[in-house]
Short mmCIF file of C-alpha atoms and ligand atoms in Angstrom, two decimals:
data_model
loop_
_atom_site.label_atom_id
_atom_site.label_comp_id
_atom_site.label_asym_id
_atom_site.label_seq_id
_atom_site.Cartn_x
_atom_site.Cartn_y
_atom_site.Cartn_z
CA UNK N 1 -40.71 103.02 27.74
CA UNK N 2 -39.83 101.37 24.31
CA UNK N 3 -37.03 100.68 22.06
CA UNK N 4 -38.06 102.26 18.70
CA UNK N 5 -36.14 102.04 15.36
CA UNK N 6 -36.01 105.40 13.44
CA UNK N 7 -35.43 105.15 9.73
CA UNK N 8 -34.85 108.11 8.13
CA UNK N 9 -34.31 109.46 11.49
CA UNK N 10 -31.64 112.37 10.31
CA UNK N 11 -34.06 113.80 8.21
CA UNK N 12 -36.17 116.87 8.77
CA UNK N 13 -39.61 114.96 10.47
CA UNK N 14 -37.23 112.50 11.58
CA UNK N 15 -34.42 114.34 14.01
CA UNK N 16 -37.67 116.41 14.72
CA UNK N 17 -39.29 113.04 16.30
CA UNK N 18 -35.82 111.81 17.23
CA UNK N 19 -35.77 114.67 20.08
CA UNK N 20 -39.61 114.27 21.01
CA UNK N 21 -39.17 110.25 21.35
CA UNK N 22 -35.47 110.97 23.92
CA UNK N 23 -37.46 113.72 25.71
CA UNK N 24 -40.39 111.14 26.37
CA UNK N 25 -37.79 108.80 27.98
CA UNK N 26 -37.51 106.74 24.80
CA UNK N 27 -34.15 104.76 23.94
CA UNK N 28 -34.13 105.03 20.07
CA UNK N 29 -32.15 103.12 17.45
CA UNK N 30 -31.27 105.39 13.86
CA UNK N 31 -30.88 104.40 10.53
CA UNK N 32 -30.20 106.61 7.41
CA UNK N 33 -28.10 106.54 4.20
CA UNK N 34 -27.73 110.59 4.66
CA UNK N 35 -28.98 110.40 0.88
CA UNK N 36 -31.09 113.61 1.75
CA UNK N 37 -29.52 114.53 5.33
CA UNK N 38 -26.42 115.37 7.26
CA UNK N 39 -24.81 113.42 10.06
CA UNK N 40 -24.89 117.09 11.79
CA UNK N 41 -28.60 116.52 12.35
CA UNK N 42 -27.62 113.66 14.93
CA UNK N 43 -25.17 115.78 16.64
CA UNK N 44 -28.16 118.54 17.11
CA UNK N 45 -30.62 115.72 18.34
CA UNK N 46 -27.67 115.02 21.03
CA UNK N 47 -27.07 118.97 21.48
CA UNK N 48 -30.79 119.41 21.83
CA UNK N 49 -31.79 116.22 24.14
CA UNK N 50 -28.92 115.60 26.31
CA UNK N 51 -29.38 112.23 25.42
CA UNK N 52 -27.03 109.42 23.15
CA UNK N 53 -28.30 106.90 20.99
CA UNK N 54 -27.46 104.01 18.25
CA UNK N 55 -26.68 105.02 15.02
CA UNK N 56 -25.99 102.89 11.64
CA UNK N 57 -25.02 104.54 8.51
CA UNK N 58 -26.94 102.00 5.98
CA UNK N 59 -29.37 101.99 3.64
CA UNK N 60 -32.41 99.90 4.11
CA UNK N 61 -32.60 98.08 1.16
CA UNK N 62 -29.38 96.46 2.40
CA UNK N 63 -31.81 93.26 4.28
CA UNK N 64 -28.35 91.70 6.00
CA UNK N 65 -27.44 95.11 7.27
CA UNK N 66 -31.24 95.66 8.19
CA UNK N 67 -30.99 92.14 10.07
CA UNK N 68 -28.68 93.20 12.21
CA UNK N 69 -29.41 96.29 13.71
CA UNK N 70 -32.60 93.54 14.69
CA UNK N 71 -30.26 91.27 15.95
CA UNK N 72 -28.16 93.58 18.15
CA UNK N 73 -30.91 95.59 19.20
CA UNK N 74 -33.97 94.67 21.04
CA UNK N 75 -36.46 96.49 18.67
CA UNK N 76 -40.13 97.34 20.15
CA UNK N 77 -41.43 99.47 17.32
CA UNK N 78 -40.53 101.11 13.86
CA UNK N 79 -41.36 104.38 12.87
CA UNK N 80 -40.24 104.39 9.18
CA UNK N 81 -39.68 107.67 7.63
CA UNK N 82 -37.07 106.80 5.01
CA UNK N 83 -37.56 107.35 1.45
CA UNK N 84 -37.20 109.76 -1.53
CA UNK N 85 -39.77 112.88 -1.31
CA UNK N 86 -39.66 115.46 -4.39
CA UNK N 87 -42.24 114.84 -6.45
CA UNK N 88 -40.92 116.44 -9.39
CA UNK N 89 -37.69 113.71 -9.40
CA UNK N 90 -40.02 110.93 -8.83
CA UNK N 91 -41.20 111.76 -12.54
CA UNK N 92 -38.01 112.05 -13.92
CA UNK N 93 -36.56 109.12 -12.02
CA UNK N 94 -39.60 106.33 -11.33
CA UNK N 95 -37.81 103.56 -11.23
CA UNK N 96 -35.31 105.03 -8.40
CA UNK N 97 -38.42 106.25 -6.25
CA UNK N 98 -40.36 102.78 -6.90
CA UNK N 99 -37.28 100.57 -5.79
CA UNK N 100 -35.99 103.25 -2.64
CA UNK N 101 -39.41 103.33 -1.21
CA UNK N 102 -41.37 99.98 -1.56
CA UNK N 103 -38.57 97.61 -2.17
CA UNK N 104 -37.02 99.47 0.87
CA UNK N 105 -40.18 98.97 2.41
CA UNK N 106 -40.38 95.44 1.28
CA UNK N 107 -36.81 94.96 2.73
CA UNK N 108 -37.65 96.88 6.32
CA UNK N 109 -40.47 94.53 6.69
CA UNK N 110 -38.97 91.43 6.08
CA UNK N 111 -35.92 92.24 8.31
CA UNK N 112 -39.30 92.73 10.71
CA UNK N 113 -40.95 90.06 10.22
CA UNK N 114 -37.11 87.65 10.31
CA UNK N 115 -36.72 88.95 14.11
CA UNK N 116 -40.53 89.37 15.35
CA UNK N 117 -40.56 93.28 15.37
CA UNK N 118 -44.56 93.23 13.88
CA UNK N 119 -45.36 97.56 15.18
CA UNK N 120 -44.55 100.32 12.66
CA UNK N 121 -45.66 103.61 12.20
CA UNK N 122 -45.48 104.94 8.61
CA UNK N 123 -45.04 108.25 6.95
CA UNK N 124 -47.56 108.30 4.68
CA UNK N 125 -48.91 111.66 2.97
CA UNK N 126 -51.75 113.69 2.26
CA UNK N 127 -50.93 112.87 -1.35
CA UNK N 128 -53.22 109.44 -1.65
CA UNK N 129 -56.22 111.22 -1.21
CA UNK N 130 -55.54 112.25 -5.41
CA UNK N 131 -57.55 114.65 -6.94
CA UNK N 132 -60.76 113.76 -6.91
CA UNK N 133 -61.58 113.74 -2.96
CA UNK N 134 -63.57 116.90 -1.75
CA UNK N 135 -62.10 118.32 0.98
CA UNK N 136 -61.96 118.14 3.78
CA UNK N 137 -60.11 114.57 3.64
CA UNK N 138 -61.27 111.91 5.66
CA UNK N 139 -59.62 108.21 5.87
CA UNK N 140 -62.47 106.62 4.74
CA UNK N 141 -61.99 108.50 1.27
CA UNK N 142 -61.50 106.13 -1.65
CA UNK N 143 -57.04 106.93 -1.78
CA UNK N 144 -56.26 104.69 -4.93
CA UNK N 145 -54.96 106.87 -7.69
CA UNK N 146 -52.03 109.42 -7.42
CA UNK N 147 -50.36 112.16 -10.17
CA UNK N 148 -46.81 110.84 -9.71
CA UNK N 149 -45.16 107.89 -8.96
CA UNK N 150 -43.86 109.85 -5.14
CA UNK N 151 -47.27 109.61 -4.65
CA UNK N 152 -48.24 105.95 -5.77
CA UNK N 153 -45.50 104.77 -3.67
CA UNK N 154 -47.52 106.04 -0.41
CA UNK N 155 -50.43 104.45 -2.47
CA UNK N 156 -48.74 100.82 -2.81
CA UNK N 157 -46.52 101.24 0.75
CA UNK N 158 -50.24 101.60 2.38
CA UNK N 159 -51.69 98.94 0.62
CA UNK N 160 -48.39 96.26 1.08
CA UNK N 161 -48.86 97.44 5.17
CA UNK N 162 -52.60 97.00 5.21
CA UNK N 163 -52.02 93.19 3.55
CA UNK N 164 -49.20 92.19 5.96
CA UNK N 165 -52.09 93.16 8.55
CA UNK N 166 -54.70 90.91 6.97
CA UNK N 167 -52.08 88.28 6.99
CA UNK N 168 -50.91 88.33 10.19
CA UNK N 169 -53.46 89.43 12.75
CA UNK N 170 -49.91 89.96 15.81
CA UNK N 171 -48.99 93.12 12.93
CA UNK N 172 -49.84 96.81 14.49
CA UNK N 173 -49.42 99.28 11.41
CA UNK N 174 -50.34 103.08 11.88
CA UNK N 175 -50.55 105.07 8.44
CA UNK N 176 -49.97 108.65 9.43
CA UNK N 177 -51.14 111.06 6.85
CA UNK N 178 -48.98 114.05 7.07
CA UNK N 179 -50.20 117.36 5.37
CA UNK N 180 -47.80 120.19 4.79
CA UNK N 181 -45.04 120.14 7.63
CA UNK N 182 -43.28 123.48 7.90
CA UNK N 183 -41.38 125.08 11.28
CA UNK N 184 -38.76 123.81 13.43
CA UNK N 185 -37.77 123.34 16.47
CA UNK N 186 -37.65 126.21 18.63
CA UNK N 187 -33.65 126.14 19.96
CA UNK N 188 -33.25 126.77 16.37
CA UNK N 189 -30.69 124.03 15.63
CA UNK N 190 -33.16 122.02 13.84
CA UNK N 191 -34.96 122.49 11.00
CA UNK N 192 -35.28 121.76 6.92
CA UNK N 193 -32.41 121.81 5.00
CA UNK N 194 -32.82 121.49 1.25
CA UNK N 195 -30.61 120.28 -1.28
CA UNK N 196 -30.70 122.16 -3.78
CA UNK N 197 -33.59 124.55 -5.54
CA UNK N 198 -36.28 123.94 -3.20
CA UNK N 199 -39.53 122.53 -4.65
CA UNK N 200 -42.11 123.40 -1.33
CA UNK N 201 -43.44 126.60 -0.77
CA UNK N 202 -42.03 127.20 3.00
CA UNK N 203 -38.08 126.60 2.68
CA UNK N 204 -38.45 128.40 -0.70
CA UNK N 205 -39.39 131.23 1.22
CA UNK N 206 -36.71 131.12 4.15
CA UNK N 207 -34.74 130.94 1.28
CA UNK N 208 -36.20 134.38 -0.34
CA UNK N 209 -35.94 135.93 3.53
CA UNK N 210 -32.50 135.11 3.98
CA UNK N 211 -31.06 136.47 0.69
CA UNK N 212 -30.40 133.53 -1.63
CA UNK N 213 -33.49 133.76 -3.58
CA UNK N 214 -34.53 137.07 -5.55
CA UNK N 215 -38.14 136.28 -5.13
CA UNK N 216 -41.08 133.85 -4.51
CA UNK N 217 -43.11 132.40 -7.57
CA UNK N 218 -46.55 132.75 -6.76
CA UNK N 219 -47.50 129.25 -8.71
CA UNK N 220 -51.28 130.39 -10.13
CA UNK N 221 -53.87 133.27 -8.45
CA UNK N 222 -56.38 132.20 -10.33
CA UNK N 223 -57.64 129.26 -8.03
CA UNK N 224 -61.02 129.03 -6.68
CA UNK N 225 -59.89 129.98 -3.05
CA UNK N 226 -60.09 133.30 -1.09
CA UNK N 227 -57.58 135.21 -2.26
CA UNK N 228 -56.54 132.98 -5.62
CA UNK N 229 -53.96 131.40 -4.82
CA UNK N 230 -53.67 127.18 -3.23
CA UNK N 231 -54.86 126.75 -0.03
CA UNK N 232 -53.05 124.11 2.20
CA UNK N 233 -53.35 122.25 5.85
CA UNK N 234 -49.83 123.74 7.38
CA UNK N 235 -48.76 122.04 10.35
CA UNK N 236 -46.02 122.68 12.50
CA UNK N 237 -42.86 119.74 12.76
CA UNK N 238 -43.12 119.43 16.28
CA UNK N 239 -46.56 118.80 16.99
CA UNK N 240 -46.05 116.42 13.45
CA UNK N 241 -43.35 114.76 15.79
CA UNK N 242 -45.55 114.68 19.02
CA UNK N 243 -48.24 112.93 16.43
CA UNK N 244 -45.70 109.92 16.11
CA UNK N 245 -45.52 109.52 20.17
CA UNK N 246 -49.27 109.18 20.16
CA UNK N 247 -48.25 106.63 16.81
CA UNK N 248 -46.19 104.68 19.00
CA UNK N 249 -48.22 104.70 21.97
CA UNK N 250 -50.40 103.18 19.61
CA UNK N 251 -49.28 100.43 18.06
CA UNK N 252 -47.66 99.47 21.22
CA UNK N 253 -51.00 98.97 22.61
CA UNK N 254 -53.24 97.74 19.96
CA UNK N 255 -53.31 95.37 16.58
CA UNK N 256 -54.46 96.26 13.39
CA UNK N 257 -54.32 99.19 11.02
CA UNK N 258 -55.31 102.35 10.97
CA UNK N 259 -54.54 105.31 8.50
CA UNK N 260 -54.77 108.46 10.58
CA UNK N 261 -54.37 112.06 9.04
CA UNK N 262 -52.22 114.19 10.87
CA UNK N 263 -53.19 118.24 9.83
CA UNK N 264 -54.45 121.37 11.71
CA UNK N 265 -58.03 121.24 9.77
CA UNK N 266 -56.83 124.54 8.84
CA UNK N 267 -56.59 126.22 5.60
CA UNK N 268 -53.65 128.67 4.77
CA UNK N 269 -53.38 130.56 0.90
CA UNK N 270 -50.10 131.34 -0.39
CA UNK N 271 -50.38 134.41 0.94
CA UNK N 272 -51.29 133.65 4.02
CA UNK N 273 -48.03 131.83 4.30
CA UNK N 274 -46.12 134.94 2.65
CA UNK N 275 -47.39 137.33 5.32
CA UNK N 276 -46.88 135.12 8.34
CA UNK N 277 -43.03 135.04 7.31
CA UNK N 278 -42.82 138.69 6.59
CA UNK N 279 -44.17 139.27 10.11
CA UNK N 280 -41.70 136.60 11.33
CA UNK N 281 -38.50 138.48 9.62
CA UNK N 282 -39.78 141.67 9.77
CA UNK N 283 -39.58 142.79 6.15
CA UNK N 284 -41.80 142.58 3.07
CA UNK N 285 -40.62 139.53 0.83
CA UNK N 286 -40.73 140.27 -2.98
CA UNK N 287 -43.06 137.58 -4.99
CA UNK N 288 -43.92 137.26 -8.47
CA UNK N 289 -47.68 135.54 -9.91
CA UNK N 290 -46.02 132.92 -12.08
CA UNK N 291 -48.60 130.22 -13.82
CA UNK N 292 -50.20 127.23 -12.07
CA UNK N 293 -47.62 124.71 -11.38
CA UNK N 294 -48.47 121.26 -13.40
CA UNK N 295 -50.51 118.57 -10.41
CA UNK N 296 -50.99 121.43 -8.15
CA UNK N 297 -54.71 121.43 -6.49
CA UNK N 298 -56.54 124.26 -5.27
CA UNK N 299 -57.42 122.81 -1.92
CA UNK N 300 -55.86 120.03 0.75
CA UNK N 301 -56.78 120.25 4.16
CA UNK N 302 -57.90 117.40 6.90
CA UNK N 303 -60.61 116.19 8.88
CA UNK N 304 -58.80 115.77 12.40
CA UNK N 305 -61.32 113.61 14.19
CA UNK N 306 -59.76 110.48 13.54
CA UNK N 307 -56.32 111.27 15.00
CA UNK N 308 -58.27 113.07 18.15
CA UNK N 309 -60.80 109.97 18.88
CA UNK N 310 -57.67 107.31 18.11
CA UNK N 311 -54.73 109.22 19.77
CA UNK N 312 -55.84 111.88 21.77
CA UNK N 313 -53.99 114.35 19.42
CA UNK N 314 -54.09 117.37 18.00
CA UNK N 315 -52.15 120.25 16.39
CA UNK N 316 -51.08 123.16 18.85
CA UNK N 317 -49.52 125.73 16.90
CA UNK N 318 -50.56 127.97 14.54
CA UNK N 319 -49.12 129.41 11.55
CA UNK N 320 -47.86 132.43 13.03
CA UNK N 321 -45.36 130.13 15.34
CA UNK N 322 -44.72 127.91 12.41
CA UNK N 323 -43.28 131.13 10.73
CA UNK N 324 -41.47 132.02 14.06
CA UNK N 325 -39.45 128.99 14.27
CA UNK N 326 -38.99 128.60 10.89
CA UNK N 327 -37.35 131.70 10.02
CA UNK N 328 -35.00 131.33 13.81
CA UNK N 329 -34.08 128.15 12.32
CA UNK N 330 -32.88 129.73 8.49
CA UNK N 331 -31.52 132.94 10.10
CA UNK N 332 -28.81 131.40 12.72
CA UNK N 333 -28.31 128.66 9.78
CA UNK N 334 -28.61 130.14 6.28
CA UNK N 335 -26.67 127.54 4.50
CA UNK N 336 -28.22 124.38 6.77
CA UNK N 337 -26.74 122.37 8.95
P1 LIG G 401 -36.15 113.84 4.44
O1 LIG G 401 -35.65 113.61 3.07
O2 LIG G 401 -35.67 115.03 5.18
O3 LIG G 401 -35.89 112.54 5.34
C1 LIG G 401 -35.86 111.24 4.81
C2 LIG G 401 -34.58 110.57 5.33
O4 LIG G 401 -34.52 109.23 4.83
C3 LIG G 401 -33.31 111.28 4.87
O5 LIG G 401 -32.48 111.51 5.99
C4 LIG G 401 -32.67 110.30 3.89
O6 LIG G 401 -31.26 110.40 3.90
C5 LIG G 401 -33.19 108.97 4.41
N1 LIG G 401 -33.28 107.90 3.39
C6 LIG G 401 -33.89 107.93 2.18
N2 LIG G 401 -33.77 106.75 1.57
C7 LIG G 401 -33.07 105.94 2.41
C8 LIG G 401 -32.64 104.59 2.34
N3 LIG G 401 -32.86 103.84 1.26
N4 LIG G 401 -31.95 104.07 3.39
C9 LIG G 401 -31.69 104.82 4.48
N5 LIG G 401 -32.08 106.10 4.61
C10 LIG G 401 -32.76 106.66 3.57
O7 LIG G 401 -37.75 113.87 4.35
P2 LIG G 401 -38.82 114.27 5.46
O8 LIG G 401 -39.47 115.52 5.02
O9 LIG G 401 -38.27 114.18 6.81
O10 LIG G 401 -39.88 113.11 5.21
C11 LIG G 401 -39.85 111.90 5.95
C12 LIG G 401 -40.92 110.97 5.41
O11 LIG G 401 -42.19 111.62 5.47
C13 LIG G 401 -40.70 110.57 3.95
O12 LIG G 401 -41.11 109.22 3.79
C14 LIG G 401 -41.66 111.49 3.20
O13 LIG G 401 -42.09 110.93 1.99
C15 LIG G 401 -42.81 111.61 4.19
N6 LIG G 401 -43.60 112.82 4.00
C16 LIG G 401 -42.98 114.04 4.03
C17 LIG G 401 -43.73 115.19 3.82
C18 LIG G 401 -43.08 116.55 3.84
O14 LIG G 401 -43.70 117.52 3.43
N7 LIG G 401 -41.85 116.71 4.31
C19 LIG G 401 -45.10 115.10 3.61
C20 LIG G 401 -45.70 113.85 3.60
C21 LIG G 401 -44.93 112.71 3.81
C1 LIG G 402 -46.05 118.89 -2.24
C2 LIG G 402 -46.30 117.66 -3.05
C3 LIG G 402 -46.86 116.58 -2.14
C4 LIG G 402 -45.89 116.31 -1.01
C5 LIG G 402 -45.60 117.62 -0.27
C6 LIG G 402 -44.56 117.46 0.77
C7 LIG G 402 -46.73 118.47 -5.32
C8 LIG G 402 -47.74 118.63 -6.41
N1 LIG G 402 -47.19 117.97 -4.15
O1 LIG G 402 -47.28 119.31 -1.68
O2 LIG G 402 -47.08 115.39 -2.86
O3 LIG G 402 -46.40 115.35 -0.10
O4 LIG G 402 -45.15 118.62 -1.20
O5 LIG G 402 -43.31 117.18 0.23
O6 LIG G 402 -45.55 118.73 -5.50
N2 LIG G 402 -46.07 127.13 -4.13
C9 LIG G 402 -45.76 128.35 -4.73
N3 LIG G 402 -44.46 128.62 -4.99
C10 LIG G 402 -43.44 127.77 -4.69
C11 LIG G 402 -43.76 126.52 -4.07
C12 LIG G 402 -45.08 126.24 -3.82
O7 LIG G 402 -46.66 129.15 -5.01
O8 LIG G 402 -42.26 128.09 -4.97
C13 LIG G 402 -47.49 126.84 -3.80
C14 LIG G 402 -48.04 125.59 -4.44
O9 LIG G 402 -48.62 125.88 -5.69
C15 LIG G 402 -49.07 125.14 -3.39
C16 LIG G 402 -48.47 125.61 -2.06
O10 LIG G 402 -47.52 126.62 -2.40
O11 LIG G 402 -50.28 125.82 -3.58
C17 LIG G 402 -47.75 124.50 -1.29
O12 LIG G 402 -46.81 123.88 -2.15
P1 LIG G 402 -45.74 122.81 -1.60
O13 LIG G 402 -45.06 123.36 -0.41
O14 LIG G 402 -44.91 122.38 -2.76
O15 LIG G 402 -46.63 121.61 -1.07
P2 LIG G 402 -47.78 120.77 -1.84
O16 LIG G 402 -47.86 121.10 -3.27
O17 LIG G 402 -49.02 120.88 -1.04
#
């Protein structure tokens, strides 16, 4: 079993992974500047796991602060989730995303590389495969332009990991590839929790379900999909978080890099994700067709071979569960945690 730094780790993937990593027998360090989370997420982890851990309230750009938890902490492996994630913002504010993630990045790694921690497992996104990839994605795809600067951080973060690698053959960097993580866990004390207006399709409907929206937009049915409207590769939190254990497992073992995407293969309409939520709350949800939301493809779903052949892994639930736990999540907590 391994000591594993968690950055990020209150966050919604994060205190999802934060239970899985305790509940594999795991000792994990957190980090996290609670810019987009509560501290109540670490008391659920504890609620959830039985279990205690480190935390430091700090953000990772801070490199002395980041030093330390290195120094008083015998580190094994990173999984680094921390950063800034609404694409919208990252337009109106580039210069805050490009310094938060990669100079945070740039900081995390040197604090690394200062105390001989070389294994970390990064969030990476669906995002860098662009617009011009056919789906479905596969890593070998060419993943160098973006539509917002959110997404050329991933771009540049995956890039700045892959040339520590070539640097430094003792480095072990996995690039996970996360497609559209909805659900939560199933005690329903952990889930997503917005600020704000949110931007994704899933917590915007909770939202709708639980009374605090009046409707869903319907961004565009005039796609070239099924039924009109975007399709999207929909994958449940917790087998996203049981993806990171294979991660860890991983790097622990080998050297090297590796991007690997972590999806269902499966692809879910708008619709699709409507109707698995009515069926989840038991009521029709009122929607409006609104016009196509600016960036917005029609398709994004993954080629899963990769993260079988590499890890062993892949996705067990299906949407209907992701809808489940989801809306037992936003119903015992309708304003979060
Ligand atoms: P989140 O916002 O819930 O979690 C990120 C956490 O990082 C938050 O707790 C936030 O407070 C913390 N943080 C941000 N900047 C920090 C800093 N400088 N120092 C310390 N802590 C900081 O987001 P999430 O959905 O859990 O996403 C986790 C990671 O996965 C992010 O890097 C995100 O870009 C990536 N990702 C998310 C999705 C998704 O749909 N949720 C998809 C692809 C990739
Ligand atoms: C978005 C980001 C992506 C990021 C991911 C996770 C964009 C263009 N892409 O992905 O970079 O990695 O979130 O944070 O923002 N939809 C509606 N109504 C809504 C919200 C969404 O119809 O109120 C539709 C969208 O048009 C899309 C689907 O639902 O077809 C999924 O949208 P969303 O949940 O925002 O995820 P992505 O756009 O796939």
């Amino acid at each position: 079993m391994a000591n594993i730094l968690v950055t990020g780790g209150a966050g919604f993937i994060g205190s999802h992974t934060c239970v899985e990593l305790l509940n594999a027998g795991h000792d994990i360090v957190v980090v996290d500047n609670f810019s987009n989370s509560k501290p109540e997420a670490l008391k659920r982890i504890k609620a959830i796991t039985g279990k205690d851990f480190k935390f430091y309230e700090l953000d990772i750009l801070e490199l002395d602060k980041m030093d330390k938890v290195f120094k008083e902490n015998s580190i094994d492996a990173v999984i680094h989730f921390a950063g800034l994630k609404a694409v919208g913002e990252s337009v109106e504010k580039p210069v805050e995303y490009y310094h938060n993630n990669i100079t945070g990045t740039l900081m995390l790694i040197k604090a690394m590389r200062q105390n001989g921690c070389k294994r970390i497992v990064f969030s990476s996104s669906a995002t860098v495969y662009g617009v011009d990839n056919p789906v479905p994605y596969v890593e070998t795809m060419p993943t160098h332009t973006s539509t917002n600067p959110y997404g050329y951080t991933k771009v540049m973060i995956e890039q700045i990991l892959t040339d520590v690698c070539a640097s430094d053959p003792e480095w072990s960097v996995s690039l996970l590839r996360y497609f559209n993580p909805i659900g939560a866990h199933k005690s329903g004390l952990l889930g997503e929790d917005p600020n704000g207006i949110p931007n994704n399709l899933f917590p915007y409907i909770a939202q709708v379900a639980v009374g605090k929206r009046e409707f869903l937009g319907v961004f565009g049915n005039d796609y070239d999909t099924p039924d009109g409207t975007g399709v999207r590769d929909y994958i449940h939190v917790m087998d996203l978080a049981n993806g990171h254990l294979c991660a860890v497992d991983y790097v622990l073992e080998h050297k090297g890099v590796e991007a690997v995407n972590l999806g269902t293969g499966k692809g879910s309409s708008v619709f699709d994700v409507l109707h698995a939520f009515e069926k989840a709350c038991g009521r029709e949800l009122p929607y409006r067709i609104l016009p196509r939301r600016a960036g917005d493809i029609a398709w994004c779903y993954a080629n899963t071979d990769k993260a079988k052949e590499v890890f062993g892994w892949t996705a067990k639930y299906g949407l209907d569960e992701m809808a489940e736990d989801g809306w037992n999540f936003t119903k015992n907590n309708p304003d979060g945690l």
